[in-house]
PDB file of C-alpha atoms in Angstrom:
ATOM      1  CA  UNK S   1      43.279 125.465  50.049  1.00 51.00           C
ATOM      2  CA  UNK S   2      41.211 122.817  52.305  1.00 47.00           C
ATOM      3  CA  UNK S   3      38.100 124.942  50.812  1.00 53.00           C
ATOM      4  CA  UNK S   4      39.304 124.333  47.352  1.00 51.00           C
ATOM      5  CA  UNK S   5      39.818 120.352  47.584  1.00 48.00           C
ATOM      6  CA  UNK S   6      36.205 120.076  49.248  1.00 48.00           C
ATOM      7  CA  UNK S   7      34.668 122.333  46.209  1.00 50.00           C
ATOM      8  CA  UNK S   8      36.700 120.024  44.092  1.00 48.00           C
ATOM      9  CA  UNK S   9      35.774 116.637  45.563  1.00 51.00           C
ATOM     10  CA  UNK S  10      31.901 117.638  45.804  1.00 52.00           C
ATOM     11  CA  UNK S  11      32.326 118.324  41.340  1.00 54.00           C
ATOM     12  CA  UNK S  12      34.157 114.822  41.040  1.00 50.00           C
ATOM     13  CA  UNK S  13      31.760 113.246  42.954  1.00 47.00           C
ATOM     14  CA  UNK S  14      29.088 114.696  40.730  1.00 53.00           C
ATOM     15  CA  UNK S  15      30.975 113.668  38.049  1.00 53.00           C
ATOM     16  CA  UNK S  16      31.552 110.313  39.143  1.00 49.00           C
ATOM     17  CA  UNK S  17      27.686 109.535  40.106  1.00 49.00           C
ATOM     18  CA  UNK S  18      27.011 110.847  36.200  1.00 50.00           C
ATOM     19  CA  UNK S  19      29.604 108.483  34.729  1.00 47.00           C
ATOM     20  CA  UNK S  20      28.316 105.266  36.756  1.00 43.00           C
ATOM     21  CA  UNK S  21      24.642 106.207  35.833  1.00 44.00           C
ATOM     22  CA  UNK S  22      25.946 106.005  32.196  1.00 45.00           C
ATOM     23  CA  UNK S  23      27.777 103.201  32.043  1.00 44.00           C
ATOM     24  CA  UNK S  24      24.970 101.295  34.322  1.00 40.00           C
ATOM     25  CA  UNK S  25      22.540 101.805  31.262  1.00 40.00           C
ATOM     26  CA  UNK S  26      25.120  99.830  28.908  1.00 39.00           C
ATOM     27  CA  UNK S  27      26.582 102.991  27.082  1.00 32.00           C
ATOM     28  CA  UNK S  28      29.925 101.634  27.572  1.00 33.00           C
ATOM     29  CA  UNK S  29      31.056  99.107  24.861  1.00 35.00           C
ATOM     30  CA  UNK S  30      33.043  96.723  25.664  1.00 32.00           C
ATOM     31  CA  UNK S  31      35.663  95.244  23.173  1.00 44.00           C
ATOM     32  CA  UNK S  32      37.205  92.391  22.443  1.00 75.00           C
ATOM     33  CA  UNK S  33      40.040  93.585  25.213  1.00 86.00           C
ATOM     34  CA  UNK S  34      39.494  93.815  28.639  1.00 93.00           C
ATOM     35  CA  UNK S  35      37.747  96.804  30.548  1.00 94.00           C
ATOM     36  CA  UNK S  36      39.252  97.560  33.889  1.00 96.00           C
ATOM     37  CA  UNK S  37      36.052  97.017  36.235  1.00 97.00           C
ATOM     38  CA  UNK S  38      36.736  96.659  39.832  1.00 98.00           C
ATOM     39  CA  UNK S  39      38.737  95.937  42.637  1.00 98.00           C
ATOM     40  CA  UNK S  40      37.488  92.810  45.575  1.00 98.00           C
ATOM     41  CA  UNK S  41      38.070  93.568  48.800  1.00 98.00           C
ATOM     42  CA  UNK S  42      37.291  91.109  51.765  1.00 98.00           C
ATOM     43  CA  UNK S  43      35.780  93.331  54.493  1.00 98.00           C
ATOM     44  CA  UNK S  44      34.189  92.456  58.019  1.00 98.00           C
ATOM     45  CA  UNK S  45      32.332  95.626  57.960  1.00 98.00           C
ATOM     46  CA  UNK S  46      30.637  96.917  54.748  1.00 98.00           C
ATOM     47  CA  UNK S  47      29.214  99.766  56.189  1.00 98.00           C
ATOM     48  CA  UNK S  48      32.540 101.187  57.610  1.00 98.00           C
ATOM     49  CA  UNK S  49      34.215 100.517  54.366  1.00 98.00           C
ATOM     50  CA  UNK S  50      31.974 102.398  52.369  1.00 98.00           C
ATOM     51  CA  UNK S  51      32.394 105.351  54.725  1.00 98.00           C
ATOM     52  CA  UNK S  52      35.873 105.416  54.633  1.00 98.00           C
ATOM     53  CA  UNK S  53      36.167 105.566  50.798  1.00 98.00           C
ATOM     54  CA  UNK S  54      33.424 107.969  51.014  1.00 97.00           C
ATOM     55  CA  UNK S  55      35.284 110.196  53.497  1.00 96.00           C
ATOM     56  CA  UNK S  56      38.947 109.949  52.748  1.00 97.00           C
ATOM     57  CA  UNK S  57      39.045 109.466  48.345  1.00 96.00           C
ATOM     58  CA  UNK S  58      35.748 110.760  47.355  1.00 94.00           C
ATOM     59  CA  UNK S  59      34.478 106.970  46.037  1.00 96.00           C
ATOM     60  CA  UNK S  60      30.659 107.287  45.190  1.00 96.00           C
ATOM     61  CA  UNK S  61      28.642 104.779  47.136  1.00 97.00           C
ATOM     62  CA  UNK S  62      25.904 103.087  44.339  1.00 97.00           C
ATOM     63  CA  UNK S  63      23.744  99.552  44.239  1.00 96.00           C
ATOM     64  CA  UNK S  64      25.466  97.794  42.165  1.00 96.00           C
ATOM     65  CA  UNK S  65      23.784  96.388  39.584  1.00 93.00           C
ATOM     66  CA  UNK S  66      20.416  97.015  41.628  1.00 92.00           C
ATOM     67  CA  UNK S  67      21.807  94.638  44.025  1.00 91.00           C
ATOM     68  CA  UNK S  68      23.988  95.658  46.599  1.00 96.00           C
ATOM     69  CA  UNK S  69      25.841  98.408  48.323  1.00 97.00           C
ATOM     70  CA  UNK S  70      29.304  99.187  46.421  1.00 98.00           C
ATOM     71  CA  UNK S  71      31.496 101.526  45.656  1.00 98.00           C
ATOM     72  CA  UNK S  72      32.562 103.450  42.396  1.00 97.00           C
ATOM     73  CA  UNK S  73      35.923 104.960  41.828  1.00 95.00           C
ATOM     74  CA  UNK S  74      35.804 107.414  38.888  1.00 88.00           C
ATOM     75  CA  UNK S  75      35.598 104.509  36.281  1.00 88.00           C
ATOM     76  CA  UNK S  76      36.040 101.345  38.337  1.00 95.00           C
ATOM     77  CA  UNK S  77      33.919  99.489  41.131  1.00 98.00           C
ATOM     78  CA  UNK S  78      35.303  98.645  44.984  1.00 98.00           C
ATOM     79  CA  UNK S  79      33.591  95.229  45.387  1.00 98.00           C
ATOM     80  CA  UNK S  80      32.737  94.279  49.060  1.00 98.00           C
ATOM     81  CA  UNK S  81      32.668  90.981  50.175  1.00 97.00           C
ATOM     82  CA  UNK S  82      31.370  90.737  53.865  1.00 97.00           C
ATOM     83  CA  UNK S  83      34.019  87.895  55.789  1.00 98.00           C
ATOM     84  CA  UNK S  84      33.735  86.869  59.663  1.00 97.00           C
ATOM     85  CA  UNK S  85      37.166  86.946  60.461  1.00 97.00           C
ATOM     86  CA  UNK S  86      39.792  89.868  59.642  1.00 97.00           C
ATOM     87  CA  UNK S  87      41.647  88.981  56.606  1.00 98.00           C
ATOM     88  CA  UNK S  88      44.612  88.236  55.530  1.00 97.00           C
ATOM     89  CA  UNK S  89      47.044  91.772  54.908  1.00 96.00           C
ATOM     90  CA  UNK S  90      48.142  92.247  50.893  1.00 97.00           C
ATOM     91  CA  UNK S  91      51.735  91.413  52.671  1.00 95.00           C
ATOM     92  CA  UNK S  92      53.604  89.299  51.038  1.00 96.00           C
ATOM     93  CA  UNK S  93      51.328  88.732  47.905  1.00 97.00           C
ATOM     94  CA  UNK S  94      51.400  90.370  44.523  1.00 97.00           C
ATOM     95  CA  UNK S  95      49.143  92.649  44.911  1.00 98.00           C
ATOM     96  CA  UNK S  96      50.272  95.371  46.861  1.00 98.00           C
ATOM     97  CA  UNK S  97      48.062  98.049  47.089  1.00 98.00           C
ATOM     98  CA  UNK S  98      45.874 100.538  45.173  1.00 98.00           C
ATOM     99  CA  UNK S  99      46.498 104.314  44.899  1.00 97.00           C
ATOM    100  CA  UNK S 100      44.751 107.735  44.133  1.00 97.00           C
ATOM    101  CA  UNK S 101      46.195 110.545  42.695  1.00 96.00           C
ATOM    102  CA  UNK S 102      46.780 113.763  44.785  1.00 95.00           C
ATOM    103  CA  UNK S 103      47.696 117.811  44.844  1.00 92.00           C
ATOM    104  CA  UNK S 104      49.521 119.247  47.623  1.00 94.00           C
ATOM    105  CA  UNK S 105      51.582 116.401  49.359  1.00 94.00           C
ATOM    106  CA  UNK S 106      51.373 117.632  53.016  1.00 96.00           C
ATOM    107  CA  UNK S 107      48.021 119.161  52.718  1.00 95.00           C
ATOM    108  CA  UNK S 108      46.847 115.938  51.482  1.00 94.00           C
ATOM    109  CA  UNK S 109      48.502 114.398  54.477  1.00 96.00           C
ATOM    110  CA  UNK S 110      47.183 116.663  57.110  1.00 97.00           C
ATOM    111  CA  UNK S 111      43.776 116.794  56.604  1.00 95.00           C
ATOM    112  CA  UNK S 112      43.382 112.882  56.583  1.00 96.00           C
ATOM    113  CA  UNK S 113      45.428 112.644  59.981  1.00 97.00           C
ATOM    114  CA  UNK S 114      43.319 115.632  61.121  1.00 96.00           C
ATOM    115  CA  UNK S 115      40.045 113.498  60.522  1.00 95.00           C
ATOM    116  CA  UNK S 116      41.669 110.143  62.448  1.00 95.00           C
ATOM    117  CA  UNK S 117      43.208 108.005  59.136  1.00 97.00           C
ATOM    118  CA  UNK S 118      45.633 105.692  60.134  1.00 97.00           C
ATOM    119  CA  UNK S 119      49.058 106.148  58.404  1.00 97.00           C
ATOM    120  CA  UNK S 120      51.513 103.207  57.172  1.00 97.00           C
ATOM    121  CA  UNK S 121      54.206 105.694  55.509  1.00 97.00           C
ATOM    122  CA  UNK S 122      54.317 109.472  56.185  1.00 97.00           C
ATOM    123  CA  UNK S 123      54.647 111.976  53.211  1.00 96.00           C
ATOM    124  CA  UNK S 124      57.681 110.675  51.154  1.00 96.00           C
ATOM    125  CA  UNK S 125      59.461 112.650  48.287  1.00 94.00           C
ATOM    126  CA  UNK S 126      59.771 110.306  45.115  1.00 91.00           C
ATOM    127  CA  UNK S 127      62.040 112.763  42.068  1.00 88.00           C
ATOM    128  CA  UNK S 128      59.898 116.137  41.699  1.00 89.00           C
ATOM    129  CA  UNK S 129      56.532 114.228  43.259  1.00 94.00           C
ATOM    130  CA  UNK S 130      55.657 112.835  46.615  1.00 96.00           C
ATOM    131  CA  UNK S 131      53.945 109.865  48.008  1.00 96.00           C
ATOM    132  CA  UNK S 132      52.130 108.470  51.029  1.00 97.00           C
ATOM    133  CA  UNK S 133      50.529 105.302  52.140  1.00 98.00           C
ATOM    134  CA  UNK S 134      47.232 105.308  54.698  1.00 98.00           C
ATOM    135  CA  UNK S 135      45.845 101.414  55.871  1.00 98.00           C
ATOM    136  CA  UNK S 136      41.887 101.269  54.934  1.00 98.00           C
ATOM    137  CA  UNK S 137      39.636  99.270  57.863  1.00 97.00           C
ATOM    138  CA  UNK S 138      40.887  95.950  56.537  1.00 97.00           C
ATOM    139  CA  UNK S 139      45.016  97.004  56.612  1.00 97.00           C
ATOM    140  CA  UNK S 140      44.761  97.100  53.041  1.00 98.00           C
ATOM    141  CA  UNK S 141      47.644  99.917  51.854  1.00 98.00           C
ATOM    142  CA  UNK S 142      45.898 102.993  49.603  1.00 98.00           C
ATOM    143  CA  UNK S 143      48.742 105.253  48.358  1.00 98.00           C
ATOM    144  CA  UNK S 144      48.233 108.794  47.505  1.00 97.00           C
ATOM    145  CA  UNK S 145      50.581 110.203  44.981  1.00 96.00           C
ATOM    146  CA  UNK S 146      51.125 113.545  43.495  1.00 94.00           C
ATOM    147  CA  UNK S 147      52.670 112.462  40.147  1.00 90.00           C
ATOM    148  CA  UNK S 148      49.571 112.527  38.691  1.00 85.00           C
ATOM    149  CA  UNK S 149      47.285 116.068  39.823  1.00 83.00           C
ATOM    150  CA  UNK S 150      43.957 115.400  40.790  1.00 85.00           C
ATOM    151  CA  UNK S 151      42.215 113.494  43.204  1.00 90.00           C
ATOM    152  CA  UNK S 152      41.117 110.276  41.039  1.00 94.00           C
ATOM    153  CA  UNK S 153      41.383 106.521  41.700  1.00 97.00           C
ATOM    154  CA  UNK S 154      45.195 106.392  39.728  1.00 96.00           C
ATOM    155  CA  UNK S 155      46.769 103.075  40.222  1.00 97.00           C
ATOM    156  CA  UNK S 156      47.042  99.044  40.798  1.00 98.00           C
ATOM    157  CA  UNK S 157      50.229  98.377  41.841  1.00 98.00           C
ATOM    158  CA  UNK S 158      51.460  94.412  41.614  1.00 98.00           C
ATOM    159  CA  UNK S 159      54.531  92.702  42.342  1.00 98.00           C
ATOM    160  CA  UNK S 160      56.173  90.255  40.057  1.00 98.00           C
ATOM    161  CA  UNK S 161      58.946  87.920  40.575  1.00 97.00           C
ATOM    162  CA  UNK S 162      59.184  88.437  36.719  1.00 98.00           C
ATOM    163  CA  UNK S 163      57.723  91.425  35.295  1.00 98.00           C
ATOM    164  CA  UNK S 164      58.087  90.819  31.346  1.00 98.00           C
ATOM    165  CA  UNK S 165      56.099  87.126  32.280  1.00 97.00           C
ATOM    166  CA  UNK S 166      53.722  88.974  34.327  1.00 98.00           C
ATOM    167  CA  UNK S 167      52.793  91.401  31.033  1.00 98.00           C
ATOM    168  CA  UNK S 168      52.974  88.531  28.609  1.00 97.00           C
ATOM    169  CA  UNK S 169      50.244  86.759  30.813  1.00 96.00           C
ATOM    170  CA  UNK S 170      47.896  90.363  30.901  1.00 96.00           C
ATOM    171  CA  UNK S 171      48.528  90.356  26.858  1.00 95.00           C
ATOM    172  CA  UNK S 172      47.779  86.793  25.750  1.00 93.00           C
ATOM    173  CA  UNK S 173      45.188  86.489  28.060  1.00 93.00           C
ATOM    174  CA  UNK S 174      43.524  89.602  28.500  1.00 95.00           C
ATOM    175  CA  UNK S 175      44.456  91.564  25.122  1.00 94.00           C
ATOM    176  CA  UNK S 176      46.060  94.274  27.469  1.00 96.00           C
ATOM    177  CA  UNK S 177      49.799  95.360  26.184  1.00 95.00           C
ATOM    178  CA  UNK S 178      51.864  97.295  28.338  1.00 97.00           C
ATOM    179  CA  UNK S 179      53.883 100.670  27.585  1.00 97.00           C
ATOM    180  CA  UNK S 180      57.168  99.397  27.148  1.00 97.00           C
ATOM    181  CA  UNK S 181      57.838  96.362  25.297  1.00 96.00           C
ATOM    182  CA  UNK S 182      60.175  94.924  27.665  1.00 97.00           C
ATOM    183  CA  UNK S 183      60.396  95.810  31.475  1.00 98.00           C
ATOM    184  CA  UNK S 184      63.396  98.911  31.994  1.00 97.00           C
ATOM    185  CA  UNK S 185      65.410  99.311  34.865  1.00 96.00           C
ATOM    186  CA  UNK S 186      64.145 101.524  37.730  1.00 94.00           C
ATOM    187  CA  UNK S 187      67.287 103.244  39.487  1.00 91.00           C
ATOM    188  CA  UNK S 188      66.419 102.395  42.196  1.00 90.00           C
ATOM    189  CA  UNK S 189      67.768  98.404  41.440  1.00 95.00           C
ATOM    190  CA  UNK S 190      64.373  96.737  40.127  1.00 97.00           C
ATOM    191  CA  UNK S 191      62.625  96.555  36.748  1.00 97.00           C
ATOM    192  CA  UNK S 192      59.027  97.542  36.254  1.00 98.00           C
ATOM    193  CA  UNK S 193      56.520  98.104  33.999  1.00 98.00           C
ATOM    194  CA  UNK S 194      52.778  99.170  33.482  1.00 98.00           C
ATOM    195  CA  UNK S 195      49.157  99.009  31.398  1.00 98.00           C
ATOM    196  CA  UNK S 196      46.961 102.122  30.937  1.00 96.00           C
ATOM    197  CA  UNK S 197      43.705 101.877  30.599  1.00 93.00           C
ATOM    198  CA  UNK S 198      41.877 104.695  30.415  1.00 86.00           C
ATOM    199  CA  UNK S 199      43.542 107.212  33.294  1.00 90.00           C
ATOM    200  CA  UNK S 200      44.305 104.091  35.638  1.00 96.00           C
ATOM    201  CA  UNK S 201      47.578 102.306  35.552  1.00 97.00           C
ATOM    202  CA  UNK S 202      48.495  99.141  36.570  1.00 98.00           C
ATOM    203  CA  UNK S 203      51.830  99.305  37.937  1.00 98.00           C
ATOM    204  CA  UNK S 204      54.221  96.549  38.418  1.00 98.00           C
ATOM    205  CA  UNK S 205      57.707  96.332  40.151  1.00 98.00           C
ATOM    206  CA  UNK S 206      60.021  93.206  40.041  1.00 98.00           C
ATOM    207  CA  UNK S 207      62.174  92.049  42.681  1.00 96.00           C
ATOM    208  CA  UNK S 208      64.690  94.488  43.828  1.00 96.00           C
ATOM    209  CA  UNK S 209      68.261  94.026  43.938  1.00 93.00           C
ATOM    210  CA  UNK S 210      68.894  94.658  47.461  1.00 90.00           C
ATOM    211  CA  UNK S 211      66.400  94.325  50.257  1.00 89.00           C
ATOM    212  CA  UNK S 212      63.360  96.322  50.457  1.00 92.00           C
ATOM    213  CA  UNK S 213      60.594  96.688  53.205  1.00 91.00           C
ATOM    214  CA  UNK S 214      57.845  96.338  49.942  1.00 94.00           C
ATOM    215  CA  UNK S 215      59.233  93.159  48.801  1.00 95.00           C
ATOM    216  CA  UNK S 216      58.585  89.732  50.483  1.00 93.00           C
ATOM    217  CA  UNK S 217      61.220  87.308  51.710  1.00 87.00           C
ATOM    218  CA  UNK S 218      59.537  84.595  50.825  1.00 88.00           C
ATOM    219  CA  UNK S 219      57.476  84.146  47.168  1.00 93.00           C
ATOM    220  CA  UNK S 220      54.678  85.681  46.204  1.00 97.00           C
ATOM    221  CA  UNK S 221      51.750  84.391  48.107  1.00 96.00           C
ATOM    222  CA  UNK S 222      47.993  83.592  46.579  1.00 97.00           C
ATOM    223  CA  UNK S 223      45.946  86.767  47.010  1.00 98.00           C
ATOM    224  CA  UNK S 224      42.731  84.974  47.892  1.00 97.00           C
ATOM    225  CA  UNK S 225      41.350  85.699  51.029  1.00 98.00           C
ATOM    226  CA  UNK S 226      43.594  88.979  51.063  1.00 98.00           C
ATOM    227  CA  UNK S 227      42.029  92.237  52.162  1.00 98.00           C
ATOM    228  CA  UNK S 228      42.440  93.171  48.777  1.00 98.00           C
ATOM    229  CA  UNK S 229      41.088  89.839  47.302  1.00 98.00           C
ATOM    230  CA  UNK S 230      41.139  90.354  43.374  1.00 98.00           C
ATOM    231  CA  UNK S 231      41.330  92.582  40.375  1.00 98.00           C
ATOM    232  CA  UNK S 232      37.868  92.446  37.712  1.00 98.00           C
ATOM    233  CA  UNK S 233      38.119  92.380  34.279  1.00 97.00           C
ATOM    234  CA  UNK S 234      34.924  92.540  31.938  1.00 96.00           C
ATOM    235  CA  UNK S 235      34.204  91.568  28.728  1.00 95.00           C
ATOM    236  CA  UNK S 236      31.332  91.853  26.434  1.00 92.00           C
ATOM    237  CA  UNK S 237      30.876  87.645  26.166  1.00 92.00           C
ATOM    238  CA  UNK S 238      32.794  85.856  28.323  1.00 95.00           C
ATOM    239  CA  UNK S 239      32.283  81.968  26.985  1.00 94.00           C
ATOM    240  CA  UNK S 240      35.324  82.333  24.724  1.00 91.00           C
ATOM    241  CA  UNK S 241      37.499  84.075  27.058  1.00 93.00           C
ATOM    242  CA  UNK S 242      37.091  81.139  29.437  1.00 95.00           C
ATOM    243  CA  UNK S 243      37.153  78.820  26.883  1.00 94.00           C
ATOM    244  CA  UNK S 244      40.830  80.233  25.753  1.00 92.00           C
ATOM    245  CA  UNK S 245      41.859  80.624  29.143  1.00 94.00           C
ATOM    246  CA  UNK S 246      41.238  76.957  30.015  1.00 93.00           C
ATOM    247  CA  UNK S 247      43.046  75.326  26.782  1.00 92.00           C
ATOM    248  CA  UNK S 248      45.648  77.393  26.962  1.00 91.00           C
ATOM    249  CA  UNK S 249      46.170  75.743  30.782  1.00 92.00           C
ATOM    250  CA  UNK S 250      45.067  78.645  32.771  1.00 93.00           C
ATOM    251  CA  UNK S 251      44.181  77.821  36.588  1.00 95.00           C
ATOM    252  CA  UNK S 252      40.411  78.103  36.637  1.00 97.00           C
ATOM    253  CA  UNK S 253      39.546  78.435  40.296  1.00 97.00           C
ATOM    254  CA  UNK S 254      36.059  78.886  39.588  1.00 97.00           C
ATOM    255  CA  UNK S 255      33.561  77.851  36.683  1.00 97.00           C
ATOM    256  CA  UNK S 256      31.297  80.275  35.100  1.00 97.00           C
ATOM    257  CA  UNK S 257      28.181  80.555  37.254  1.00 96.00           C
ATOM    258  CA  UNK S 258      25.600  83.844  38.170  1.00 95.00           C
ATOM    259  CA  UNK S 259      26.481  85.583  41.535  1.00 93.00           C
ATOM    260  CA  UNK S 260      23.938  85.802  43.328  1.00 92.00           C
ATOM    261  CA  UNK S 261      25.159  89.080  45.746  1.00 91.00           C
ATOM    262  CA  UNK S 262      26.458  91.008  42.771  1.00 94.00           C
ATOM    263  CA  UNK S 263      23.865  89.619  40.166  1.00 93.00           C
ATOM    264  CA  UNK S 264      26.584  89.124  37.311  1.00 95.00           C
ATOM    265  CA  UNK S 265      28.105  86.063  35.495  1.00 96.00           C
ATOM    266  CA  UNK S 266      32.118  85.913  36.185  1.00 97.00           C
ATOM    267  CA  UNK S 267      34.311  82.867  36.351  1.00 98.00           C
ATOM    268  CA  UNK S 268      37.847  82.877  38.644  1.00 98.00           C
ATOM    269  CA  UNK S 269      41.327  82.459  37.249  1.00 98.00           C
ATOM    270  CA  UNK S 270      44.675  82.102  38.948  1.00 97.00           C
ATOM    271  CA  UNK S 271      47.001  85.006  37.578  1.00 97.00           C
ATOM    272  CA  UNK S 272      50.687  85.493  37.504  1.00 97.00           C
ATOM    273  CA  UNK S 273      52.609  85.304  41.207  1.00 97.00           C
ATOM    274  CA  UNK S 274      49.071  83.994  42.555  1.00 97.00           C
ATOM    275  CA  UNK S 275      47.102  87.055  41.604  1.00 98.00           C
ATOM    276  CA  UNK S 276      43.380  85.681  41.332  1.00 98.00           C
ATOM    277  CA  UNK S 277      41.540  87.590  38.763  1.00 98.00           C
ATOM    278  CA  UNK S 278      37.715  87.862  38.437  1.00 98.00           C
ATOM    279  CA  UNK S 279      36.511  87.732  34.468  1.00 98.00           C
ATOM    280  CA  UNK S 280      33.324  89.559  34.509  1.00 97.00           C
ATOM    281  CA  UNK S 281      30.214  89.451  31.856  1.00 95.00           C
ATOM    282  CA  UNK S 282      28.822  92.844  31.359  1.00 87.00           C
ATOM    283  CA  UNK S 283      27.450  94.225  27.930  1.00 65.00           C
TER     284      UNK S 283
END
C-alpha cells in the first residue's frame, strides 16, 4: 500500500507541475467571480516550508510568477512570506486551518509519524470517514481527511461567529454563493456551511452550542500576522472590485499597489470575523 501512495503522489505531482505550467501561460480565464488562488502563510524559514509541503502533501515547489520560490497545491498557490519572529498560531482567529484529502486513515497517519511530522490530533473517526490534524513548521493546523479519496489540497476551513453573514459577505463581495442557502444544523450543536470551487471547499462552522477545544473563548481575532496570514482571490481586473468593495464600506487595509516579491497587483481587505483577504490581479 505505501508503494501505491508513492506511485500515486509521483502522477499527481506530474499532474500538478502540468496544470501550473498551464495556467502560468494565462489559459485560465478568469470571470467576473472570484478564482480561488492561494493561501499566505507567514514563515521564518522558506526553505523548510517548502520541504515540508513537498514531503508530507505532495505540493509542487514553482517560481512564482518568475519571481520567487512558492508552492502549488493542485489548483491553488501556498504563498510564503519570510517573518523574523515566529508567528502568531491560527488559534483563536477565523481561520482555522487548511486540509488535504486522504485514503487509508491510519496508513496515512503512520507513514507521516514514521518520517518525524508532528501531530496535533491523532486519527479520529468522523460518521463512515476519518480525520487527523499534523502542525506545519509555523504551528499552522493541516488536516487530512478521508471523506474525500485522494490525496489533493481539499479544504479552507473558517470559523464564523455567524455563518449565514459570513456567506452573504463571500457572495456580495466576491460573487461566490454557497451550497445551501441558509446555514443547517450540524448534530453535533453548530451550524455550518460551505463554497466549492472547483474540487476545494471552503468550509465554515459557527459557534457551537456547548464548549469545544476548536472554538475560541474569546471573539474571533484578526488573522494578520497569523501563521496562516490570508486567503487570495483573483480576478481578471481588479479596479472595480476595489472600487465596489470600498463604497460599499469594506475595510481596505491596503491600496492597490505592485508587489514587488510576488510581482502581482493585489489590494488588502478586512473579511468577516477579521479574516484579511488578498484580491489578486491575474489575467
Amino acid at each position: 500500500m505505501k508503494t501505491l501512495i508513492i506511485v500515486y503522489r509521483k502522477i499527481r505531482s506530474t499532474l500538478s507541475d502540468i496544470i501550473y505550467k498551464i495556467r502560468s501561460i494565462g489559459q485560465f480565464k478568469v470571470s467576473d467571480v472570484a478564482n480561488l488562488h492561494h493561501i499566505g502563510l507567514n514563515v521564518t524559514n522558506v526553505d523548510s516550508t517548502l520541504l515540508f509541503y513537498e514531503k508530507y502533501f505532495s505540493a509542487k515547489r514553482v517560481r512564482y510568477n518568475g519571481n520567487i520560490d512558492a508552492l502549488f497545491a493542485d489548483d491553488l498557490f501556498l504563498l510564503l512570506n519570510l517573518v523574523k519572529e515566529p508567528p502568531s498560531t491560527n488559534q483563536g482567529t477565523g481561520l482555522w486551518h487548511i486540509g488535504w484529502s486522504g485514503e487509508d486513515a491510519q496508513l496515512e497517519m503512520d507513514w507521516r509519524v514514521k518520517e518525524g511530522i508532528e501531530v496535533h490530533t491523532p486519527v479520529t473517526a468522523l460518521d463512515d470517514d476519518h480525520f487527523m490534524y499534523f502542525f506545519g513548521p509555523n504551528k499552522e493546523m493541516v488536516e487530512v481527511y478521508t471523506g474525500k479519496k485522494g490525496h489533493a489540497f481539499e479544504h479552507i476551513h473558517l470559523l464564523a461567529s455567524d455563518v449565514d453573514k459570513t456567506m452573504r459577505w463571500f457572495s456580495s463581495n466576491l460573487g461566490l454563493d454557497p451550497v445551501y442557502k441558509k446555514a443547517v444544523n450540524n448534530p453535533r450543536g453548530f451550524k455550518w456551511n460551505y463554497i466549492t470551487l472547483d474540487t476545494i471547499d471552503i468550509v465554515v462552522f459557527g459557534k457551537p452550542d456547548g464548549k469545544e477545544a476548536w472554538w475560541p473563548e474569546e471573539s474571533l481575532k484578526s488573522t494578520e500576522g497569523c501563521a496562516l496570514d490570508h486567503i487570495g482571490f483573483s480576478f481578471g481586473n481588479i479596479e472595480s472590485i476595489y472600487k465596489e468593495l470600498k463604497s460599499g464600506g469594506a475595510i481596505i487595509v491596503q491600496d492597490i499597489k505592485l508587489n514587488p516579491d510576488y510581482n502581482h497587483k493585489s489590494f488588502l481587505v478586512q473579511g468577516p470575523d477579521g479574516l484579511l483577504v488578498e484580491i489578486v490581479e491575474e489575467m
